[in-house]
Short mmCIF file of C-alpha atoms and ligand atoms in Angstrom, two decimals:
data_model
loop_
_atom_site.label_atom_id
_atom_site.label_comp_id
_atom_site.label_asym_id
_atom_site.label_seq_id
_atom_site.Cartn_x
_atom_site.Cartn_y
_atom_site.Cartn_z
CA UNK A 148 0.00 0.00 0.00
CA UNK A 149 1.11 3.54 -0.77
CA UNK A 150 0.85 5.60 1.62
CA UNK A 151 -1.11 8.90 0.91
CA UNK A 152 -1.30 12.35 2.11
CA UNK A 153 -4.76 13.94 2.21
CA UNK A 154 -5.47 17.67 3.97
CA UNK A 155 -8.48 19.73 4.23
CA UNK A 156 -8.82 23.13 3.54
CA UNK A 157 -11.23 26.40 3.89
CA UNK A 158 -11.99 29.41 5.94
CA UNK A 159 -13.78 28.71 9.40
CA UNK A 160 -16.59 27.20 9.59
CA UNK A 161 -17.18 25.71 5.97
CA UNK A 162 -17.71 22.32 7.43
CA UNK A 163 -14.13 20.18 7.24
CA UNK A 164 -15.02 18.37 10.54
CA UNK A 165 -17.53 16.39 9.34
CA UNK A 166 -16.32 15.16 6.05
CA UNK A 167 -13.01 14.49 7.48
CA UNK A 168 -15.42 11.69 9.83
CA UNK A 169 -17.17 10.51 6.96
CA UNK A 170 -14.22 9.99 4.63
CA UNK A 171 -12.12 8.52 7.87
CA UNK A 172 -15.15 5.81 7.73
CA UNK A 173 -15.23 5.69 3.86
CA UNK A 174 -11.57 4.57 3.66
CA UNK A 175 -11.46 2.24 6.52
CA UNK A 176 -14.85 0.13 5.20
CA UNK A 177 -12.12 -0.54 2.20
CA UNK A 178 -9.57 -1.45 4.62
CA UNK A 179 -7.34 1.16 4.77
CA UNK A 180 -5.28 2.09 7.93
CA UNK A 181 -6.33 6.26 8.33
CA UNK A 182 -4.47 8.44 10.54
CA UNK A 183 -6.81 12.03 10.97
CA UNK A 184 -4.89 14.57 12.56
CA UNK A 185 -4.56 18.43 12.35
CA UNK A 186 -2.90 21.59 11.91
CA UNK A 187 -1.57 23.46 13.86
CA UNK A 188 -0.70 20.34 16.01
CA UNK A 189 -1.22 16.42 15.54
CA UNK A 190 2.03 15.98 17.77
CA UNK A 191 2.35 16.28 21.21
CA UNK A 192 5.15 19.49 21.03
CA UNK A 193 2.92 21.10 18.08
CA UNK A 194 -0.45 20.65 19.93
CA UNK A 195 1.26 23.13 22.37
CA UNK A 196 2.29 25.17 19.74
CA UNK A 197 -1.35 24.77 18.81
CA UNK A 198 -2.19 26.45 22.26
CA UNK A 199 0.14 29.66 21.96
CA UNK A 200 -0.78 30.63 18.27
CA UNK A 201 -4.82 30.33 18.38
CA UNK A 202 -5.00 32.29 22.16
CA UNK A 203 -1.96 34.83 22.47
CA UNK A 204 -1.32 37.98 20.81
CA UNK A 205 1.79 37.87 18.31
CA UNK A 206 2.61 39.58 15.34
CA UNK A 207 2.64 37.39 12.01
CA UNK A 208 6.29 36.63 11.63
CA UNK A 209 6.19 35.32 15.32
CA UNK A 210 2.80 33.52 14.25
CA UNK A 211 4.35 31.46 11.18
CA UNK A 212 7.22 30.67 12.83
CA UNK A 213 5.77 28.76 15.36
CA UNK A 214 2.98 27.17 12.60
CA UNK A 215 6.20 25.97 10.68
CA UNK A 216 7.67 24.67 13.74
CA UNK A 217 5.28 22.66 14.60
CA UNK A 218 4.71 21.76 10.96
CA UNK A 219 7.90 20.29 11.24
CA UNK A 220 7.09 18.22 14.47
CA UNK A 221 4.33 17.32 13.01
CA UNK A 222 5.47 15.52 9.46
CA UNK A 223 9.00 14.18 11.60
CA UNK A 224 6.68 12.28 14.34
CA UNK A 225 3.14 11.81 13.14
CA UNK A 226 2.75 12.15 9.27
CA UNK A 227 6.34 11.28 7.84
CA UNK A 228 5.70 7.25 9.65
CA UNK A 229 2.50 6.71 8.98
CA UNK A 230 2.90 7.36 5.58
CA UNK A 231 5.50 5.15 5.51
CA UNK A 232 3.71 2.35 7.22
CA UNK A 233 1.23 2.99 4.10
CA UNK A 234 -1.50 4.91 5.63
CA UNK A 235 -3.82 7.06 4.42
CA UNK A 236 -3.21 10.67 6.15
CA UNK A 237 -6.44 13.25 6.70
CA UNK A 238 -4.95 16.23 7.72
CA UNK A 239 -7.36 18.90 8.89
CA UNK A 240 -5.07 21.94 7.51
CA UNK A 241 -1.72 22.17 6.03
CA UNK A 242 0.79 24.39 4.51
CA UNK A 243 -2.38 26.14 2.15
CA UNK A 244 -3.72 27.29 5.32
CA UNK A 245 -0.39 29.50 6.25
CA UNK A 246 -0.23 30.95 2.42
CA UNK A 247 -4.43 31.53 2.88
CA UNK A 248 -4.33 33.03 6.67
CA UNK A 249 -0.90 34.32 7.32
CA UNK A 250 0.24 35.41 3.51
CA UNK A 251 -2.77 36.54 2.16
CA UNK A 252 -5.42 37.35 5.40
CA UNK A 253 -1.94 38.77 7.46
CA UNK A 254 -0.35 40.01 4.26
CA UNK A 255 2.65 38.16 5.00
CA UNK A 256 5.37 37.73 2.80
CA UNK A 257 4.55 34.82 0.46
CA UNK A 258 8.52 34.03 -0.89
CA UNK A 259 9.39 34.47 2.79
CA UNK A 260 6.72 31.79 3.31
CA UNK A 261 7.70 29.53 0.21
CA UNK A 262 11.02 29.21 1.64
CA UNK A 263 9.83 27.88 5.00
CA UNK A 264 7.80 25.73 3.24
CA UNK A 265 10.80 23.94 1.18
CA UNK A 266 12.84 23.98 4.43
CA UNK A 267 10.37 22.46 6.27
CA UNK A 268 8.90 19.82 4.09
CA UNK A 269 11.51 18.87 1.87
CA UNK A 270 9.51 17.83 -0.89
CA UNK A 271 6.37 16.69 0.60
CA UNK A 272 3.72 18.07 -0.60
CA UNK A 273 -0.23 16.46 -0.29
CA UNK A 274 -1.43 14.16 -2.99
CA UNK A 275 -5.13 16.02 -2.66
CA UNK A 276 -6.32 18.92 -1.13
CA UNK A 277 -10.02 19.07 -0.69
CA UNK A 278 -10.91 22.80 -0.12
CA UNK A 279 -14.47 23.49 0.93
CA UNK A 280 -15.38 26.88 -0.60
CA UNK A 281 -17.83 28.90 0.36
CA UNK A 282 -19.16 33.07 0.81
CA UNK A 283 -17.27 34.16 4.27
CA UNK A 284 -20.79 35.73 5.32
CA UNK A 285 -22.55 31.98 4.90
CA UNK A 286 -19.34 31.34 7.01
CA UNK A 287 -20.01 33.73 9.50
CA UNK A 288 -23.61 32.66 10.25
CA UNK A 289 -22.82 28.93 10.51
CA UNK A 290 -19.83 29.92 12.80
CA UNK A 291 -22.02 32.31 15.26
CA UNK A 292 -24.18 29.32 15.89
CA UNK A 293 -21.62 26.39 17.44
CA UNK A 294 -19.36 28.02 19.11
CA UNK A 295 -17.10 31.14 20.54
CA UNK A 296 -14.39 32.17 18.51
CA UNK A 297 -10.55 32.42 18.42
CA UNK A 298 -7.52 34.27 17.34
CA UNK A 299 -8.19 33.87 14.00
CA UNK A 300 -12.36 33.05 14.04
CA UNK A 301 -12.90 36.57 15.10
CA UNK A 302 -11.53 38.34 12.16
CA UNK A 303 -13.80 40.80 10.02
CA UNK A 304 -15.46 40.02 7.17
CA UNK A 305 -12.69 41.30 4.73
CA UNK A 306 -10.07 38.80 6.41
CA UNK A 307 -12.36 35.88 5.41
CA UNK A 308 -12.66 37.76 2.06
CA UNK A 309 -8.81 37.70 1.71
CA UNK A 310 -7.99 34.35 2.59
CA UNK A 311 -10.37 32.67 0.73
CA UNK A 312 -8.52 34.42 -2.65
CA UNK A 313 -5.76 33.30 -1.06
CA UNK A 314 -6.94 29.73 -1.07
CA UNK A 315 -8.01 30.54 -4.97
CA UNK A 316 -4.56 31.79 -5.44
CA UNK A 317 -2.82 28.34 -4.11
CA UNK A 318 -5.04 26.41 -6.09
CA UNK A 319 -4.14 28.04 -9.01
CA UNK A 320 -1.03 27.09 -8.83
CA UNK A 321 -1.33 23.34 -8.04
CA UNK A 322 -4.63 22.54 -9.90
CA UNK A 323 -4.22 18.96 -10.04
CA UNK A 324 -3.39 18.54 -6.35
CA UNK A 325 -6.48 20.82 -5.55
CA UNK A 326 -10.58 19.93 -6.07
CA UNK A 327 -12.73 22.87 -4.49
CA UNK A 328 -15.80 21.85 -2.97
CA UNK A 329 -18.74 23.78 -3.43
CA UNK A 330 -19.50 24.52 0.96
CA UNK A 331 -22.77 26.39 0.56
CA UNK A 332 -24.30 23.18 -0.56
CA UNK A 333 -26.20 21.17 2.42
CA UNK A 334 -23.99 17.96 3.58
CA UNK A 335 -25.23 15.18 1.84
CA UNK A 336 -24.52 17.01 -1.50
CA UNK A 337 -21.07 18.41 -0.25
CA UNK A 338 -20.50 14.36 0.34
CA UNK A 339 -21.16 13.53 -2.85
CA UNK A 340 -18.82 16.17 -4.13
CA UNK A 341 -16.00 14.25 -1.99
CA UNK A 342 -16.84 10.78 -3.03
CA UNK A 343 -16.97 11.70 -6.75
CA UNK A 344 -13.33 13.17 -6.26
CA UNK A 345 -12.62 10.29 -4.14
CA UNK A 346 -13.62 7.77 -7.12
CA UNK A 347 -11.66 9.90 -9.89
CA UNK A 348 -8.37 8.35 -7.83
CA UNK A 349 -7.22 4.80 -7.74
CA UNK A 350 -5.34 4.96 -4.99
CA UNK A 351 -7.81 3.43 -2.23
P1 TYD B 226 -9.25 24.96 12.77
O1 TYD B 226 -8.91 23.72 12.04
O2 TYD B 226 -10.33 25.81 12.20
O3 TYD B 226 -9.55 24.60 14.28
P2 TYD B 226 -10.98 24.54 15.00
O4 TYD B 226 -11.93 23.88 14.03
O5 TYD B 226 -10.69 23.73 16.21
O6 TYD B 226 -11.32 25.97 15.30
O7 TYD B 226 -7.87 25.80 12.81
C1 TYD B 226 -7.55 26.72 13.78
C2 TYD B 226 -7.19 28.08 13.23
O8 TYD B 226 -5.81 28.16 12.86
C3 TYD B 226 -7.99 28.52 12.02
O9 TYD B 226 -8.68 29.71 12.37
C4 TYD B 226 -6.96 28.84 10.98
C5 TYD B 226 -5.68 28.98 11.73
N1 TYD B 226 -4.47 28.58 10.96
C6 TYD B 226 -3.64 29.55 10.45
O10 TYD B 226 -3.88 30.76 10.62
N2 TYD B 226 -2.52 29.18 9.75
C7 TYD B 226 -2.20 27.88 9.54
O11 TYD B 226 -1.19 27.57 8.90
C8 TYD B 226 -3.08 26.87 10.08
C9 TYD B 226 -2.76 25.43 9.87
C10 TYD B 226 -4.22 27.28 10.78
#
């Protein structure tokens, strides 16, 4: 089995969490072995990490240091093995999420950023990125009603704005890695959007 490298992408609140589930049950009902973890974090140093970039104040260089940090404790311990072992790996953001939220919501410098992204990954790059696209004020509404927000959740309207071109921008670059998922549509029809991008790869 070859292992592959799967991640998860959109502005809060254009429902990842649930998808991630479903396609975490999808794979292992063909007998895959599925590791889900997440950005920032999935290891136990970059789940702290995790802790000081979503809840204390920092300016952005501070901010993607520590995302690219972890990043790197992250593929070294959790994703860099079990893609070895031959796993399938859900990530629930990845490197798209620094060029969407830090470059273009922060207006940080993107070849700054493209340089800690070939020092840090050394080549490895997802073999799909699902990124669930939808209108930041649709968003908005279906953020306001599960829970409080963070660092980055209470950003304006025009942040959201920003890093969804952002997200446009990466997957113009990379088209065949990317498949944009229409959001706005209810679940079982965003689901269906993920299985028919699912079946267009032999890989399972
Ligand atoms: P998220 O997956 O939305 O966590 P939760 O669903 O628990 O709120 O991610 C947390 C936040 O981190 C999200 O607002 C986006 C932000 N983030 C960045 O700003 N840059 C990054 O590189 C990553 C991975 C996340």
């Amino acid at each position: 089995m070859t292992g592959r490298f799967v991640t998860f992408e959109g502005i809060d609140g254009a429902g990842k969490s649930t998808h991630i589930a479903a396609f975490e049950a999808w794979l292992r009902a063909r007998g895959r072995e599925v590791l889900v973890t997440r950005e920032p974090g999935g290891s136990p140093l970059a789940e702290r990490l995790r802790e000081l970039v979503l809840h204390e104040p920092m300016d952005a260089l501070s901010e993607t240091l520590l995302i690219f940090a972890a990043r790197r404790d992250h593929l070294r311990h959790t994703i860099e093995p079990a893609l070895a072992r031959g796993a399938v790996v859900l990530c629930d953001r990845f490197t798209d999420a620094t060029f969407a939220y830090q470059g273009a919501g922060r207006g940080f410098d993107l070849q700054v950023l493209s340089q800690l992204e070939a020092w840090v990954q050394q080549g490895r790059e997802p073999d799909l990125t699902l990124w669930f696209d939808l209108p930041p004020a649709q968003a908005a509404q279906r953020r306001a009603a599960v829970r409080a927000p963070d660092r980055f959740e209470s950003q304006d309207a025009e942040f959201f704005a920003r890093v969804r071109q952002g997200y446009a921008e990466r997957m113009a670059q990379a088209p065949q890695r990317f498949v944009r998922l229409d959001a706005s549509a209810d679940r079982e029809e965003v689901w269906t959007q993920i299985e028919r991008a699912a079946a267009q790869r032999p890989w399972w």
